[in-house]
PDB file of C-alpha atoms in Angstrom:
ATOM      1  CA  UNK A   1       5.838 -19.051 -14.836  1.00 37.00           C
ATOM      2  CA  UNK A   2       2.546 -17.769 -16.182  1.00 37.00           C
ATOM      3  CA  UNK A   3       3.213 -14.170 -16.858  1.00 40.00           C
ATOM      4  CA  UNK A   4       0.932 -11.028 -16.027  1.00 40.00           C
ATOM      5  CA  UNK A   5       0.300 -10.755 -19.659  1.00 38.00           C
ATOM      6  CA  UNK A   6      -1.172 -14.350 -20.025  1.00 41.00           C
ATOM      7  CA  UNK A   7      -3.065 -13.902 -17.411  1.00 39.00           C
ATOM      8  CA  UNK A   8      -5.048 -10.822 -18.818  1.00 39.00           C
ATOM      9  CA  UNK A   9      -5.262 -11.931 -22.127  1.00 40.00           C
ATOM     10  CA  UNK A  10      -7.085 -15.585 -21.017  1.00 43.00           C
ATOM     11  CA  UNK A  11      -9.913 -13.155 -19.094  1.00 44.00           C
ATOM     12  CA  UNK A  12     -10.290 -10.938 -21.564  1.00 38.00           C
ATOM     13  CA  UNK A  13     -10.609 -14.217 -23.909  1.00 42.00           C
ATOM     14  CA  UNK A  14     -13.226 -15.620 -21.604  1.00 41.00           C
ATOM     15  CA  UNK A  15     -14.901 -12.413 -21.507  1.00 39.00           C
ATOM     16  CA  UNK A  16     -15.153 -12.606 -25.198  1.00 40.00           C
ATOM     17  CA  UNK A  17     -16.159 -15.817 -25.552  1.00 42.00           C
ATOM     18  CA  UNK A  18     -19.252 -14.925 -23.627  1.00 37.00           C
ATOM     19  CA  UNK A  19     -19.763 -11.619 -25.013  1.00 38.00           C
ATOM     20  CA  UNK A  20     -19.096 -12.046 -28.769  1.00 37.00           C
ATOM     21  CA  UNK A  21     -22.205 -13.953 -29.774  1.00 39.00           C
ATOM     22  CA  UNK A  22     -24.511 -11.668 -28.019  1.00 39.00           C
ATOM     23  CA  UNK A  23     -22.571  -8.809 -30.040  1.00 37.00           C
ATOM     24  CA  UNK A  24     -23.362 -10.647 -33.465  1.00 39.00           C
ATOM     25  CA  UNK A  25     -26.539 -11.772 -32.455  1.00 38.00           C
ATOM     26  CA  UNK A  26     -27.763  -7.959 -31.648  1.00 41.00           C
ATOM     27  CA  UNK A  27     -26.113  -6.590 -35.001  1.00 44.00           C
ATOM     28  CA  UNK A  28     -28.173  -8.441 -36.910  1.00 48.00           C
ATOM     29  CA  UNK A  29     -31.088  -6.510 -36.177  1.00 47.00           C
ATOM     30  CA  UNK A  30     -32.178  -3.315 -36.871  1.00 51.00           C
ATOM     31  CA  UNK A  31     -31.588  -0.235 -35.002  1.00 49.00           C
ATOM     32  CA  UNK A  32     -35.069   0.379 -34.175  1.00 48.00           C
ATOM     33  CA  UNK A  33     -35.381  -2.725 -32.983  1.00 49.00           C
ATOM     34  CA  UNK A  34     -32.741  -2.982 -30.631  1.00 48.00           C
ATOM     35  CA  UNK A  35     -33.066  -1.470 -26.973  1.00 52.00           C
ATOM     36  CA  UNK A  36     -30.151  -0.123 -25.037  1.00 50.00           C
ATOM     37  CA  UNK A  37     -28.245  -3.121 -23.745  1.00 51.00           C
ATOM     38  CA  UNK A  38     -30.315  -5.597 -24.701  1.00 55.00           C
ATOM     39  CA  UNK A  39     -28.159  -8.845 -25.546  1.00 58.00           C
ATOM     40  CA  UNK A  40     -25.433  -7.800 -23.091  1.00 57.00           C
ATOM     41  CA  UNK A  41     -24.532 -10.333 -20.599  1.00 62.00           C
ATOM     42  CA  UNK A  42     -24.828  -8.858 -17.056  1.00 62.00           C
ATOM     43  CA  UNK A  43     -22.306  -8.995 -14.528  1.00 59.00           C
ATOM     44  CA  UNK A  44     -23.903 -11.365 -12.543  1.00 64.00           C
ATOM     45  CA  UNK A  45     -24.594 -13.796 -14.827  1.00 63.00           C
ATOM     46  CA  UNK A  46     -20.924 -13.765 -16.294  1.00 60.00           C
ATOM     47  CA  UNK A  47     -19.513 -14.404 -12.839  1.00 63.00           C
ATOM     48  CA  UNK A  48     -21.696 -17.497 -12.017  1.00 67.00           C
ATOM     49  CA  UNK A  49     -20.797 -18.968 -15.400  1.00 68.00           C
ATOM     50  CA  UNK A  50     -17.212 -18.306 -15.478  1.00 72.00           C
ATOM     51  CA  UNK A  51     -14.533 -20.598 -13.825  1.00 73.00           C
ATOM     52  CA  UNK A  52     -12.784 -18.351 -11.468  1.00 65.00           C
ATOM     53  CA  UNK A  53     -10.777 -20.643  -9.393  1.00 69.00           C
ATOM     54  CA  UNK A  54      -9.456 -22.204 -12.490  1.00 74.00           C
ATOM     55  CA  UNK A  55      -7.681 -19.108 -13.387  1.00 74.00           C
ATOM     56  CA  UNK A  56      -4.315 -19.280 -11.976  1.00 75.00           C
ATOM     57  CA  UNK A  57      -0.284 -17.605 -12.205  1.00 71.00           C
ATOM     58  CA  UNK A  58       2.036 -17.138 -10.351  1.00 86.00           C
ATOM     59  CA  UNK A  59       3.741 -13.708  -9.250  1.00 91.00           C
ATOM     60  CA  UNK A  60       6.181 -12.442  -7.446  1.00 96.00           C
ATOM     61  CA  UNK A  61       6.266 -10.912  -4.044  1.00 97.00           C
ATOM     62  CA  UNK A  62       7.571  -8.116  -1.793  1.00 98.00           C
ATOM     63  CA  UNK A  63       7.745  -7.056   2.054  1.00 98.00           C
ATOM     64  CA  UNK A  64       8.676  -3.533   2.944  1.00 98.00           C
ATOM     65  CA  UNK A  65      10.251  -2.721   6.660  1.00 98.00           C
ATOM     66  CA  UNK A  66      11.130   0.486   8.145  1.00 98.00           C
ATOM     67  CA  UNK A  67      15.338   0.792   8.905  1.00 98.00           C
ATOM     68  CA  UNK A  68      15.758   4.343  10.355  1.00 98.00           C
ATOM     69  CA  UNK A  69      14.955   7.616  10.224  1.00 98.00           C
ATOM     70  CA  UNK A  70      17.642  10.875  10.923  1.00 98.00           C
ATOM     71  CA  UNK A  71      16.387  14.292  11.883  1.00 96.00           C
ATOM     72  CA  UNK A  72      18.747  16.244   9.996  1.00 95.00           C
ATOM     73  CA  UNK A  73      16.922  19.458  11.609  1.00 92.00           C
ATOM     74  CA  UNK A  74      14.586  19.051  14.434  1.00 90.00           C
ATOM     75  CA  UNK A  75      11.532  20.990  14.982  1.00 85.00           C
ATOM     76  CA  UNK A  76      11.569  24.822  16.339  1.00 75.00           C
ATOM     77  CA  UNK A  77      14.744  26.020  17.892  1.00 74.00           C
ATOM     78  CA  UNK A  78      16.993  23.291  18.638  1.00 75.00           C
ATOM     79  CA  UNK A  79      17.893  24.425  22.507  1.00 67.00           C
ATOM     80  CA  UNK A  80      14.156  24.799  23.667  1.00 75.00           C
ATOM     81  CA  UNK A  81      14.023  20.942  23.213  1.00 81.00           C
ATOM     82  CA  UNK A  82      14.289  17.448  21.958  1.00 90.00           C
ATOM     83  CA  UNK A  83      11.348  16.334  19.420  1.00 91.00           C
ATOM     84  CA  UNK A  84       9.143  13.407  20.653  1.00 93.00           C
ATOM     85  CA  UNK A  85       8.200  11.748  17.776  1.00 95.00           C
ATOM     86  CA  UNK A  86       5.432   9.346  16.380  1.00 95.00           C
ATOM     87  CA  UNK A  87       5.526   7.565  13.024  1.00 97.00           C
ATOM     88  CA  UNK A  88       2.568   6.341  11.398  1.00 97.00           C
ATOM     89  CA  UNK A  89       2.575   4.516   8.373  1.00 98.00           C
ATOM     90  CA  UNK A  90      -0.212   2.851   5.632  1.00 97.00           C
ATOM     91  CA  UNK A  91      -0.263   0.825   2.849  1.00 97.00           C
ATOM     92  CA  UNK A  92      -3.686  -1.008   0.689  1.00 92.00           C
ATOM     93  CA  UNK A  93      -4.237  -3.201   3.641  1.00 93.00           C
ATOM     94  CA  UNK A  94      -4.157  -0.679   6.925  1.00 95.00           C
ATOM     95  CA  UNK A  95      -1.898   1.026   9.009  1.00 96.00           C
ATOM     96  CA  UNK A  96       0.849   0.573  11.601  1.00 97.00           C
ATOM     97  CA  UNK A  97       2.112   3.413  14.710  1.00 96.00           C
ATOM     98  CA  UNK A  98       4.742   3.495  16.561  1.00 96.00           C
ATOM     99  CA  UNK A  99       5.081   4.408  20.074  1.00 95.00           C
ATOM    100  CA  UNK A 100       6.918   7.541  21.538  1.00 94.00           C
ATOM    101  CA  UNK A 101      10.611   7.456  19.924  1.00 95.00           C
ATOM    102  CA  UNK A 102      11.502  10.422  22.609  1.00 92.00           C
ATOM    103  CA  UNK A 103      14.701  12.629  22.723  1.00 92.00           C
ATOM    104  CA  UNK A 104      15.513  13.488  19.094  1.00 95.00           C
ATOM    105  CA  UNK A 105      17.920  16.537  18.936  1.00 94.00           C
ATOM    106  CA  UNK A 106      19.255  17.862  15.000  1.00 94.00           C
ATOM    107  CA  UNK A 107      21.677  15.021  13.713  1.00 96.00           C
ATOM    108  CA  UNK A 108      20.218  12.020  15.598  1.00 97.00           C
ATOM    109  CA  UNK A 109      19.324   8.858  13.621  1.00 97.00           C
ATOM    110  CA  UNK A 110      17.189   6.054  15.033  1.00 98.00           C
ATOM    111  CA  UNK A 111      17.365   2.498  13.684  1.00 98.00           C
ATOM    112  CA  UNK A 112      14.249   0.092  13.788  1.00 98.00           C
ATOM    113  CA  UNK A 113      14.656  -3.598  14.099  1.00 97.00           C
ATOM    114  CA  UNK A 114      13.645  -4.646  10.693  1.00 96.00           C
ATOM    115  CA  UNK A 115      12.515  -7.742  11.594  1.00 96.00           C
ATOM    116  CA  UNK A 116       9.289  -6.038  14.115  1.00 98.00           C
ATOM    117  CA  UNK A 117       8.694  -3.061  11.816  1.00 98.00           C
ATOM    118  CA  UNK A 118       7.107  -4.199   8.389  1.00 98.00           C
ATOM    119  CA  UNK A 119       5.272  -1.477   6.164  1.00 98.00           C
ATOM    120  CA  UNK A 120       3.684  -3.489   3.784  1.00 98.00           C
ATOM    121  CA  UNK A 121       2.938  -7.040   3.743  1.00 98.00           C
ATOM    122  CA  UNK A 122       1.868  -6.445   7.810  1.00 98.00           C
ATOM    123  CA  UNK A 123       0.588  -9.541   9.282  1.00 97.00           C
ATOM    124  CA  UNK A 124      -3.201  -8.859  10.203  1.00 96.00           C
ATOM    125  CA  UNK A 125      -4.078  -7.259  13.646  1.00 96.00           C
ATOM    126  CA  UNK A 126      -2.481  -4.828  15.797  1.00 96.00           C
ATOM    127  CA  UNK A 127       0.707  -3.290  14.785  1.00 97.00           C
ATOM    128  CA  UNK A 128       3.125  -1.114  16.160  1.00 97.00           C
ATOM    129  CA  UNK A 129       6.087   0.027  14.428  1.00 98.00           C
ATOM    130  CA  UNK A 130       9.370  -1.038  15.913  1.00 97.00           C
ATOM    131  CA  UNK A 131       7.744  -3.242  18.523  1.00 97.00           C
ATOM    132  CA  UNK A 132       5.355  -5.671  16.676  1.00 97.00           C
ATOM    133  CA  UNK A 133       4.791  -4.868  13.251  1.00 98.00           C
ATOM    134  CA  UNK A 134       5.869  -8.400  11.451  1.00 98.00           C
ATOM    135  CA  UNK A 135       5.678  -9.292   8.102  1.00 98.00           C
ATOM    136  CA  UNK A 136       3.592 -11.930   6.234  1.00 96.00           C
ATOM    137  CA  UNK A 137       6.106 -14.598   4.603  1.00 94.00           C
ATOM    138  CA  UNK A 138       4.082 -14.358   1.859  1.00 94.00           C
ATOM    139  CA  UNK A 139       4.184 -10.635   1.294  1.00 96.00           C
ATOM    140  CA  UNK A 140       2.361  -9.042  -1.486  1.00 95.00           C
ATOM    141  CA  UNK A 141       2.485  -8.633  -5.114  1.00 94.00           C
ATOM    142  CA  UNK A 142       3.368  -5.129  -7.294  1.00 94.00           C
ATOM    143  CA  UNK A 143       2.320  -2.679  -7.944  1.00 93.00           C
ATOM    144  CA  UNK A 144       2.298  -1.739  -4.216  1.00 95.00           C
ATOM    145  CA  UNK A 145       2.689   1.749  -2.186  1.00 96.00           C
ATOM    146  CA  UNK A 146       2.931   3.132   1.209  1.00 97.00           C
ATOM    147  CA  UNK A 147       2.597   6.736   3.077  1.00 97.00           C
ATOM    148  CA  UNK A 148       4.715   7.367   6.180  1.00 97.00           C
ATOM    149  CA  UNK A 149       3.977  10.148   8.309  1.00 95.00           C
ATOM    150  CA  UNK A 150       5.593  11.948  11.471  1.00 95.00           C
ATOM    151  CA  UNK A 151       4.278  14.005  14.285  1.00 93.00           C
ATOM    152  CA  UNK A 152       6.065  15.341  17.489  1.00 91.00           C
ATOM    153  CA  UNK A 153       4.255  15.123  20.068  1.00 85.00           C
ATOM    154  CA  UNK A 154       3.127  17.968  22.397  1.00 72.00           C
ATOM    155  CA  UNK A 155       2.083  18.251  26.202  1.00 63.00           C
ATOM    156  CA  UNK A 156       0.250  21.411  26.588  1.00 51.00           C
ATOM    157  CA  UNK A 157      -3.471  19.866  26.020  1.00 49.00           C
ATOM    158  CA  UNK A 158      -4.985  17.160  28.524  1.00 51.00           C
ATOM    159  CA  UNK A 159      -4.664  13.575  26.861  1.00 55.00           C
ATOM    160  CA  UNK A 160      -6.259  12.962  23.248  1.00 57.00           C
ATOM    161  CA  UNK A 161      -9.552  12.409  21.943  1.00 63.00           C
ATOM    162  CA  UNK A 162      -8.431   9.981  18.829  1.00 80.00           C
ATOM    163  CA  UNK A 163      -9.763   6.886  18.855  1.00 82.00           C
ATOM    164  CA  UNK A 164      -7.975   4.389  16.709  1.00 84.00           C
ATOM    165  CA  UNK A 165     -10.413   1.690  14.783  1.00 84.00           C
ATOM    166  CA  UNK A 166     -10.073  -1.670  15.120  1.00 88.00           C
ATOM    167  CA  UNK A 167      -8.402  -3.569  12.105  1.00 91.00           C
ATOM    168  CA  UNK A 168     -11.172  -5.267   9.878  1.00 87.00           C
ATOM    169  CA  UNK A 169     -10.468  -9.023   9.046  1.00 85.00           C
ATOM    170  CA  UNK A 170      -7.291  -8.973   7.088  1.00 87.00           C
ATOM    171  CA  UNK A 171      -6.200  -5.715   7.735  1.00 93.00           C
ATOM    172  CA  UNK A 172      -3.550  -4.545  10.617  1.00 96.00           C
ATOM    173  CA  UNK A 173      -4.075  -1.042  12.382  1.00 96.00           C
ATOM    174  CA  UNK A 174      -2.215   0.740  15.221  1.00 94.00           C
ATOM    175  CA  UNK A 175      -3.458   0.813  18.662  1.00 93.00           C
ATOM    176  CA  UNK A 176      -3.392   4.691  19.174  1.00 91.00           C
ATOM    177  CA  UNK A 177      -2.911   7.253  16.871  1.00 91.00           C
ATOM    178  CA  UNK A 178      -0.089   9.677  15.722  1.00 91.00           C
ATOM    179  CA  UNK A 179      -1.798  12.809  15.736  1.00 88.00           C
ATOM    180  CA  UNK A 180      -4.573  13.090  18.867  1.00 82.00           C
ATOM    181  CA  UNK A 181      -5.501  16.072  17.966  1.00 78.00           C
ATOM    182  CA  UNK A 182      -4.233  18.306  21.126  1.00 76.00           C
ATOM    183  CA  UNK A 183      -1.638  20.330  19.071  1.00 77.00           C
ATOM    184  CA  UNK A 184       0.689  17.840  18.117  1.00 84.00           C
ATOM    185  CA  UNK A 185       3.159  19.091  15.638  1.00 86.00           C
ATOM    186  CA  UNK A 186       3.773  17.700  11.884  1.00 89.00           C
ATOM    187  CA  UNK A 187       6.808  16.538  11.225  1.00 92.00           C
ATOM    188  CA  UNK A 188       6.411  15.690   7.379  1.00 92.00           C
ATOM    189  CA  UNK A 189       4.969  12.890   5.196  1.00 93.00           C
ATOM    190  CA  UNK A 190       5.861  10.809   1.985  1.00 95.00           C
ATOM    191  CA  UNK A 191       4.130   8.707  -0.382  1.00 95.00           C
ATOM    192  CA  UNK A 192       6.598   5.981  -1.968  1.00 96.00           C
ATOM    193  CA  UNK A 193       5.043   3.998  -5.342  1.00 96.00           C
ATOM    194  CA  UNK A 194       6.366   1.179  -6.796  1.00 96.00           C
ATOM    195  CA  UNK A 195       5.420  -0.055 -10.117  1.00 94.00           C
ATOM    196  CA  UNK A 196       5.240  -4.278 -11.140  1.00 94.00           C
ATOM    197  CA  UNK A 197       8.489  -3.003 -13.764  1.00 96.00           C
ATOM    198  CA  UNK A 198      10.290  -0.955 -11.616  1.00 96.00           C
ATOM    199  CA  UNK A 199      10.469  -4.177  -8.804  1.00 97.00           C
ATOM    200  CA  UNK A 200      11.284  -6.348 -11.666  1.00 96.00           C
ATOM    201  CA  UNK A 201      14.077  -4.919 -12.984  1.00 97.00           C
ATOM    202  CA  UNK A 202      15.488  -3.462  -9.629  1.00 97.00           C
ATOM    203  CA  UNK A 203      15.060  -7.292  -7.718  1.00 98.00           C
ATOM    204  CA  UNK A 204      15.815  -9.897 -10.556  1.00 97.00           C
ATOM    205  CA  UNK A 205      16.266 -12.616  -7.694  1.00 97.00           C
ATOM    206  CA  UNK A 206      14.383 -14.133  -4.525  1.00 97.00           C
ATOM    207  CA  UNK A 207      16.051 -12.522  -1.786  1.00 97.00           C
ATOM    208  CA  UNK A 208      17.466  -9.613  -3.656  1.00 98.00           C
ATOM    209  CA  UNK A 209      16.517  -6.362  -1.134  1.00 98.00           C
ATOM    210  CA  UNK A 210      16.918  -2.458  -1.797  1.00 97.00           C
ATOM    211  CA  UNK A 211      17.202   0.169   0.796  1.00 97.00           C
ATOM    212  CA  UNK A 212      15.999   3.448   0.008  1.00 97.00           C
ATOM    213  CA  UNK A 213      15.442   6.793   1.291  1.00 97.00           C
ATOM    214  CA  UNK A 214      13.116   9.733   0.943  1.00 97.00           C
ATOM    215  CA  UNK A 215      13.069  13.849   2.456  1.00 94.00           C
ATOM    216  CA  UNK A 216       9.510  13.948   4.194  1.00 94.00           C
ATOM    217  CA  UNK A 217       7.786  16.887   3.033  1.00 89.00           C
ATOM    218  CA  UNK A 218       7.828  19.220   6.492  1.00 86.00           C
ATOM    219  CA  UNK A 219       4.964  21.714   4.823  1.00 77.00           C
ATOM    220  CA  UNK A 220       2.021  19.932   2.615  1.00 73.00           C
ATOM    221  CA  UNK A 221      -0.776  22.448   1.952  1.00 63.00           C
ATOM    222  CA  UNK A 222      -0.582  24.188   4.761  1.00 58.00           C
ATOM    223  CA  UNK A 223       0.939  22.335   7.860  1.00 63.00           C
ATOM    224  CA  UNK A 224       4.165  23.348   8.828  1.00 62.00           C
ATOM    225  CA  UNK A 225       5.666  22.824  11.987  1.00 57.00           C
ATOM    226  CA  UNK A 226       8.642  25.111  12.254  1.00 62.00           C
ATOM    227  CA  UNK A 227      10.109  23.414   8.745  1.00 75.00           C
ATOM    228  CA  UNK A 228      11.539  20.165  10.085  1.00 89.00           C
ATOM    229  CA  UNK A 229      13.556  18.417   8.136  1.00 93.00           C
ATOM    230  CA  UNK A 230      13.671  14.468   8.469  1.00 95.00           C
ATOM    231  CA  UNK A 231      14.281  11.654   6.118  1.00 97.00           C
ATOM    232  CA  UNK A 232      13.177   7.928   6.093  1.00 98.00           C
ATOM    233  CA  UNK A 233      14.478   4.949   5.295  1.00 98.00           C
ATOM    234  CA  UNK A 234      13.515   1.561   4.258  1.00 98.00           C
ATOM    235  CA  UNK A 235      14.017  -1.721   3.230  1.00 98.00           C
ATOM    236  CA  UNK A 236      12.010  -3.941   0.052  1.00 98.00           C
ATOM    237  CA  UNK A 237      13.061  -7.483  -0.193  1.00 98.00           C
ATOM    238  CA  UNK A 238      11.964 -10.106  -2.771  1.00 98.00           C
ATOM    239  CA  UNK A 239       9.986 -13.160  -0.965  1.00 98.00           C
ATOM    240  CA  UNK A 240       9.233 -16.595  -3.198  1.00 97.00           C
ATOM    241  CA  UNK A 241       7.062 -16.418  -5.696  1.00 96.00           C
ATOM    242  CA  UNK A 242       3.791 -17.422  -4.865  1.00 90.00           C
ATOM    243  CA  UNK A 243       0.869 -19.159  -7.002  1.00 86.00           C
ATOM    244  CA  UNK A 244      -2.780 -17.360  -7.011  1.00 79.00           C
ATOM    245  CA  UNK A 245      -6.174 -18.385  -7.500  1.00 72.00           C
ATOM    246  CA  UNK A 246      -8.297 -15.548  -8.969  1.00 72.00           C
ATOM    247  CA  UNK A 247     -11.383 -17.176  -7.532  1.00 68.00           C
ATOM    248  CA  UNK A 248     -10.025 -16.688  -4.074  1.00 66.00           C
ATOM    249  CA  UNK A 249      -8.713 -13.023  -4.402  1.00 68.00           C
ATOM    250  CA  UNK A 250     -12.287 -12.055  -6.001  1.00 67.00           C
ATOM    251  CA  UNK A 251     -14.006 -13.534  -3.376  1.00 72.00           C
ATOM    252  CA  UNK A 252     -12.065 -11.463  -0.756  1.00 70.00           C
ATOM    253  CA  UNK A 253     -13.043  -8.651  -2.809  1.00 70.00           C
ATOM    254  CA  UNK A 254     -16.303  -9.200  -2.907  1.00 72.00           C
ATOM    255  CA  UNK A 255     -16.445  -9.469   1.241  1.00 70.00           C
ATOM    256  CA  UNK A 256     -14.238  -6.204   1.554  1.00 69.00           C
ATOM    257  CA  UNK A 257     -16.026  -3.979  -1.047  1.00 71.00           C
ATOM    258  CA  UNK A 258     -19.532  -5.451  -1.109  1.00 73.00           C
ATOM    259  CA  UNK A 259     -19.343  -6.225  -4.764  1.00 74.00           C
ATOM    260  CA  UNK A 260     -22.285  -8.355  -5.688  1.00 73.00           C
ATOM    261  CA  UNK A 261     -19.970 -10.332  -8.424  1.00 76.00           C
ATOM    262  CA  UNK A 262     -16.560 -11.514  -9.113  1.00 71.00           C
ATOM    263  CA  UNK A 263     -16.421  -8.922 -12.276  1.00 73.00           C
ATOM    264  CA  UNK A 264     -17.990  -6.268 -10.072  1.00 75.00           C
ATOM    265  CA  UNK A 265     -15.130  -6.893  -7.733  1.00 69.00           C
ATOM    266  CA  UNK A 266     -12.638  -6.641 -10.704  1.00 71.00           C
ATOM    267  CA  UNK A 267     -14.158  -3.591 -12.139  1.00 71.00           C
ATOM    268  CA  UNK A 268     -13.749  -2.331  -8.693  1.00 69.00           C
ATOM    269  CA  UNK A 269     -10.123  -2.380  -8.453  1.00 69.00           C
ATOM    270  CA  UNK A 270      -9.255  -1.707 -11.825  1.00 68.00           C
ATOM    271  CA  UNK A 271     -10.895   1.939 -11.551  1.00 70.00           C
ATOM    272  CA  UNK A 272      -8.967   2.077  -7.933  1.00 65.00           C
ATOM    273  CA  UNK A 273      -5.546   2.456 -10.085  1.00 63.00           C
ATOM    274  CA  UNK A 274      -3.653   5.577 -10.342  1.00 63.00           C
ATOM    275  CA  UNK A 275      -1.055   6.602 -11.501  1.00 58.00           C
ATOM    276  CA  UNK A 276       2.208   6.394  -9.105  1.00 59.00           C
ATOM    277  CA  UNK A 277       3.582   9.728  -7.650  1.00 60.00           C
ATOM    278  CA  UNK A 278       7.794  10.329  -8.837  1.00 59.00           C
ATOM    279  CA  UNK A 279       9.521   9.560  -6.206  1.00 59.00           C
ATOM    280  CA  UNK A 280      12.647  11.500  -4.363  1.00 60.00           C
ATOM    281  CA  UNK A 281      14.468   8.862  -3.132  1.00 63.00           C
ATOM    282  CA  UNK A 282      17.856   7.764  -3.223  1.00 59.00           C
ATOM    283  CA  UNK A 283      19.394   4.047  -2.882  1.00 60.00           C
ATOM    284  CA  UNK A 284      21.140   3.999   0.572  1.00 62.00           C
ATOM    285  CA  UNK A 285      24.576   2.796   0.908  1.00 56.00           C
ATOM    286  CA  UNK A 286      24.685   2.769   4.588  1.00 57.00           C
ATOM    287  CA  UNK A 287      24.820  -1.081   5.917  1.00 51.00           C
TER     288      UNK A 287
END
């Protein structure tokens, strides 16, 4: 297996190889003579003379899928009601929605069919959580991430004015949204990170899975709906490794972000990185 680290260090050695004798060649002159830049490769040029699609590794791969959630405390007063609930969740590559999951009193727990309610590694199109939200086979690669959010759903307003967006080539979206915008209530959200380390160490093996779970947070900023108090729960499962061609992913890159270059598509992701949130979750027991 070609690790991470190989990887990195051969672009960084092409990148040298092009850039190093421009370096020298501009030190040799004078300051005054030298301009700002001058001698530096640009990004365009690098990318047509570099050999993208014979940069290849291989590296592991993930799928994520929703198992349950419990409403350890429903919203408001638990007589006036039952909570009708929507879940929406997103990862790097879109979004998926469930429908209404009505009839949730304090102390109820509702199970998902893993199988028809992937997170991450959603196959492109329309997906809705717990209905028709499948996985990829060939899921995706750390570091990955996903945000799950809940919203009860209210009748007082006429129907919403939300309009849901239609998935762009690649990408999976819901076909309505959580939160129309007539009142609904928030439940709570979560983000969940997970780090290339963390998924290396915690699933060693193809087919090892982990099921975790996480408090939503009932009052971000502001929201609050009565102080709710729900958890979520989910499953991450090592898929085969898979072998990738750096001249393919850049030129997806390019078409999603408009990069003009291979590198500019690079660049482009490498400032997207941040740093993952801690996380307060728990491994679940519960089979």
């Amino acid at each position: 297996m070609i690790s991470r680290r190989c990887f990195i260090t051969g672009c960084f050695g092409l990148v040298a190889g092009f850039w190093w004798p421009q370096v020298a060649f501009t030190q040799d002159k004078p300051a005054s003579q030298r301009q700002e830049g001058a001698g530096l490769p640009s990004a365009e040029g690098m990318s047509r003379t570099t050999p993208w699609d014979t940069i290849q590794w291989v590296e592991r791969r993930y799928k994520i899928e929703a198992v349950r959630f419990k409403a350890r405390d429903e919203t408001g007063i638990d007589w006036l009601g039952s909570d009708e609930v929507i879940i929406q969740t997103n990862d790097a590559k879109g979004s998926t929605v469930s429908n209404e999951i009505g009839d949730i009193d304090s102390g109820d727990t509702h199970s998902f069919d893993p199988a028809i309610s992937c997170v991450v590694a959603v196959r492109p199109g329309v997906a809705v959580l717990g209905e028709s939200s499948v996985c990829e086979e060939i899921g995706e690669p750390a570091p990955m991430f996903f945000r799950v959010e809940f919203w009860e759903k209210d009748f007082f307003l006429p129907a919403g004015f939300c309009i849901p967006t239609t998935p762009r080539p690649g990408e999976h979206g819901g076909p309505h949204c959580a939160n129309d915008g007539t009142g609904d209530d928030f439940i709570g959200n979560a983000r969940i990170d997970y780090s290339t380390q963390e998924l290396e160490a915690a699933l060693p093996n193809v087919g090892n899975d982990l099921i975790e779970t996480v408090a939503l947070d009932p009052c971000p900023g502001e929201i609050c709906a009565g102080f709710p108090d729900y958890t979520f729960t989910w499953r991450i499962t090592r898929l085969p490794d898979a072998q990738v061609n750096l001249g393919v992913l850049a030129n997806e890159a390019m078409q999603r972000t408009g990069a003009r270059s291979e590198l500019e598509a690079i660049a482009a992701g490498l400032r997207a990185l941040r740093a993952p949130n801690p996380k307060k979750i728990k491994p679940d027991t519960a089979r």
